[in-house]
mmCIF file of C-alpha atoms in Angstrom:
data_model
loop_
_atom_site.group_PDB
_atom_site.id
_atom_site.type_symbol
_atom_site.label_atom_id
_atom_site.label_comp_id
_atom_site.label_asym_id
_atom_site.label_seq_id
_atom_site.Cartn_x
_atom_site.Cartn_y
_atom_site.Cartn_z
ATOM 1 C CA ILE A 109 0.099 -0.173 0.039
ATOM 2 C CA ILE A 110 3.011 2.777 0.901
ATOM 3 C CA GLY A 111 4.538 2.140 -2.333
ATOM 4 C CA MET A 112 1.733 3.027 -4.172
ATOM 5 C CA THR A 113 1.958 6.455 -4.259
ATOM 6 C CA PRO A 114 6.099 6.793 -5.204
ATOM 7 C CA ILE A 115 5.642 4.366 -7.702
ATOM 8 C CA ALA A 116 2.728 6.577 -9.345
ATOM 9 C CA ALA A 117 4.598 10.316 -8.774
ATOM 10 C CA LEU A 118 7.948 8.668 -10.595
ATOM 11 C CA ALA A 119 5.599 7.729 -13.446
ATOM 12 C CA SER A 120 3.493 10.862 -12.983
ATOM 13 C CA THR A 121 6.912 13.239 -13.215
ATOM 14 C CA LEU A 122 7.383 11.720 -16.705
ATOM 15 C CA LEU A 123 3.709 12.315 -17.792
ATOM 16 C CA TYR A 124 3.827 15.563 -16.636
ATOM 17 C CA SER A 125 7.180 16.825 -17.703
ATOM 18 C CA TRP A 126 6.101 16.088 -21.225
ATOM 19 C CA TRP A 127 2.590 17.550 -20.806
ATOM 20 C CA THR A 128 4.012 20.606 -19.149
ATOM 21 C CA SER A 129 5.257 21.516 -22.518
ATOM 22 C CA TYR A 130 2.043 22.114 -23.828
ATOM 23 C CA SER A 131 -0.236 23.131 -21.298
ATOM 24 C CA TYR A 132 0.335 23.798 -17.337
ATOM 25 C CA LYS A 133 -2.969 24.731 -16.611
ATOM 26 C CA ALA A 134 -4.384 21.118 -17.743
ATOM 27 C CA ALA A 135 -1.691 19.461 -16.153
ATOM 28 C CA LEU A 136 -2.357 21.019 -12.678
ATOM 29 C CA ILE A 137 -6.179 20.570 -13.152
ATOM 30 C CA PHE A 138 -5.297 17.090 -13.756
ATOM 31 C CA ALA A 139 -3.021 16.389 -10.641
ATOM 32 C CA SER A 140 -5.311 18.178 -8.567
ATOM 33 C CA CYS A 141 -8.632 16.171 -9.433
ATOM 34 C CA CYS A 142 -6.016 12.682 -9.142
ATOM 35 C CA SER A 143 -5.449 14.344 -5.561
ATOM 36 C CA ILE A 144 -8.702 14.825 -4.330
ATOM 37 C CA LEU A 145 -10.137 11.986 -5.695
ATOM 38 C CA GLY A 146 -7.399 9.830 -4.125
ATOM 39 C CA ASN A 147 -7.871 11.298 -1.202
ATOM 40 C CA VAL A 148 -11.605 10.208 -1.228
ATOM 41 C CA LEU A 149 -10.719 6.715 -1.939
ATOM 42 C CA TYR A 150 -8.145 6.349 0.484
ATOM 43 C CA ALA A 151 -10.550 7.857 3.159
ATOM 44 C CA LEU A 152 -12.987 5.056 1.758
ATOM 45 C CA GLY A 153 -11.007 1.964 2.397
ATOM 46 C CA LEU A 154 -11.741 1.356 5.690
ATOM 47 C CA PRO A 155 -15.232 2.145 6.251
ATOM 48 C CA CYS A 156 -15.645 -0.016 2.772
ATOM 49 C CA ASN A 157 -13.019 -2.405 4.434
ATOM 50 C CA SER A 158 -11.597 -2.222 0.868
ATOM 51 C CA ILE A 159 -8.163 -2.778 0.166
ATOM 52 C CA TYR A 160 -8.308 -2.135 -3.481
ATOM 53 C CA LEU A 161 -9.474 1.115 -2.533
ATOM 54 C CA LEU A 162 -6.892 1.912 -0.489
ATOM 55 C CA MET A 163 -4.442 1.211 -3.008
ATOM 56 C CA ILE A 164 -6.249 2.897 -5.810
ATOM 57 C CA GLY A 165 -6.642 6.302 -3.679
ATOM 58 C CA ARG A 166 -2.341 5.812 -2.865
ATOM 59 C CA LEU A 167 -1.769 5.660 -6.759
ATOM 60 C CA LEU A 168 -4.025 8.647 -7.326
ATOM 61 C CA ASN A 169 -2.389 10.269 -4.616
ATOM 62 C CA GLY A 170 1.160 9.923 -6.699
ATOM 63 C CA PHE A 171 -0.429 11.087 -9.373
ATOM 64 C CA GLY A 172 -1.945 13.977 -7.571
ATOM 65 C CA SER A 173 1.593 14.815 -7.017
ATOM 66 C CA ALA A 174 2.279 18.105 -8.907
ATOM 67 C CA ARG A 175 6.070 19.085 -7.768
ATOM 68 C CA ALA A 176 7.053 18.216 -11.418
ATOM 69 C CA ILE A 177 4.767 20.691 -12.351
ATOM 70 C CA ASN A 178 5.569 23.280 -10.248
ATOM 71 C CA ARG A 179 9.354 22.921 -10.536
ATOM 72 C CA ARG A 180 9.267 23.013 -14.139
ATOM 73 C CA TYR A 181 7.223 26.438 -13.677
ATOM 74 C CA ILE A 182 9.796 27.782 -11.657
ATOM 75 C CA ALA A 183 12.532 26.757 -14.453
ATOM 76 C CA ASP A 184 10.382 28.506 -17.100
ATOM 77 C CA SER A 185 8.699 31.221 -15.353
ATOM 78 C CA PHE A 186 11.621 32.956 -13.537
ATOM 79 C CA SER A 187 14.932 34.193 -14.355
ATOM 80 C CA ARG A 188 18.269 32.857 -13.254
ATOM 81 C CA ASP A 189 18.772 35.210 -10.473
ATOM 82 C CA GLU A 190 15.343 34.518 -9.105
ATOM 83 C CA ARG A 191 14.860 31.026 -9.425
ATOM 84 C CA THR A 192 16.625 29.972 -5.982
ATOM 85 C CA ALA A 193 14.275 32.244 -4.381
ATOM 86 C CA ALA A 194 11.184 30.988 -5.987
ATOM 87 C CA SER A 195 12.526 27.268 -5.355
ATOM 88 C CA ALA A 196 13.252 28.357 -2.037
ATOM 89 C CA ALA A 197 9.798 29.374 -1.782
ATOM 90 C CA PHE A 198 8.395 26.423 -3.210
ATOM 91 C CA VAL A 199 10.199 24.128 -0.467
ATOM 92 C CA THR A 200 8.869 26.542 2.027
ATOM 93 C CA ALA A 201 5.520 26.135 1.505
ATOM 94 C CA GLY A 202 5.362 22.651 1.045
ATOM 95 C CA ALA A 203 7.277 22.109 4.958
ATOM 96 C CA LEU A 204 4.843 24.127 6.008
ATOM 97 C CA GLY A 205 1.881 22.602 4.702
ATOM 98 C CA MET A 206 3.618 19.275 5.532
ATOM 99 C CA ALA A 207 3.387 20.662 9.272
ATOM 100 C CA ALA A 208 0.102 22.281 9.353
ATOM 101 C CA GLY A 209 -1.895 18.418 8.345
ATOM 102 C CA PRO A 210 -0.644 16.992 11.816
ATOM 103 C CA ALA A 211 -0.990 20.133 13.641
ATOM 104 C CA ILE A 212 -4.753 20.783 12.389
ATOM 105 C CA ALA A 213 -5.244 16.817 12.945
ATOM 106 C CA ALA A 214 -4.524 17.308 16.390
ATOM 107 C CA ILE A 215 -6.389 19.908 16.988
ATOM 108 C CA LEU A 216 -9.707 18.066 15.214
ATOM 109 C CA ASP A 217 -9.428 15.133 17.072
ATOM 110 C CA VAL A 218 -9.569 17.108 20.755
ATOM 111 C CA VAL A 219 -12.100 19.428 19.472
ATOM 112 C CA THR A 220 -13.963 16.040 17.976
ATOM 113 C CA SER A 221 -13.101 13.526 19.752
ATOM 114 C CA ASN A 222 -15.626 10.861 20.964
ATOM 115 C CA ASP A 223 -16.357 7.246 20.478
ATOM 116 C CA SER A 224 -16.583 6.888 17.053
ATOM 117 C CA VAL A 225 -15.111 4.028 15.067
ATOM 118 C CA TYR A 226 -14.016 6.217 12.170
ATOM 119 C CA TRP A 227 -13.004 9.412 13.152
#
C-alpha cells in the first residue's frame, strides 16, 4: 500500500514533464483531480473494508503529486537570479503544509473527540 504513491509519482513525473511542454493549466487540473479523488478513495477504504480502495487511492495520490509541474513552472517562468528564491519559497510552502496537516489533525482530534470507530 505504501509503495503505490511513490511508484505513481515517478510515472507522473515523466508524464507531467511531457505534458507541461504544452499546458501547465491542464496538467495542474488533472493532478488536483487525482489528488482529491485519491484522498476520497483512501478515506473510504476503512469504512468500506476494501484494500482495493486503499491501493487505488494511494495510486491516485501519487498521480496528484504536482511537484514536477511546479518545479518546471519555476524553471520556465523565473530568471536565473530569481530561481533560487522561488524554489526556496516553494520548498518552504511545502514544509509548512506538511507541518500544518498533523497540527490541524491534532486540533480536530481534541475538538471532535468521541467514540466513533472511523474518526
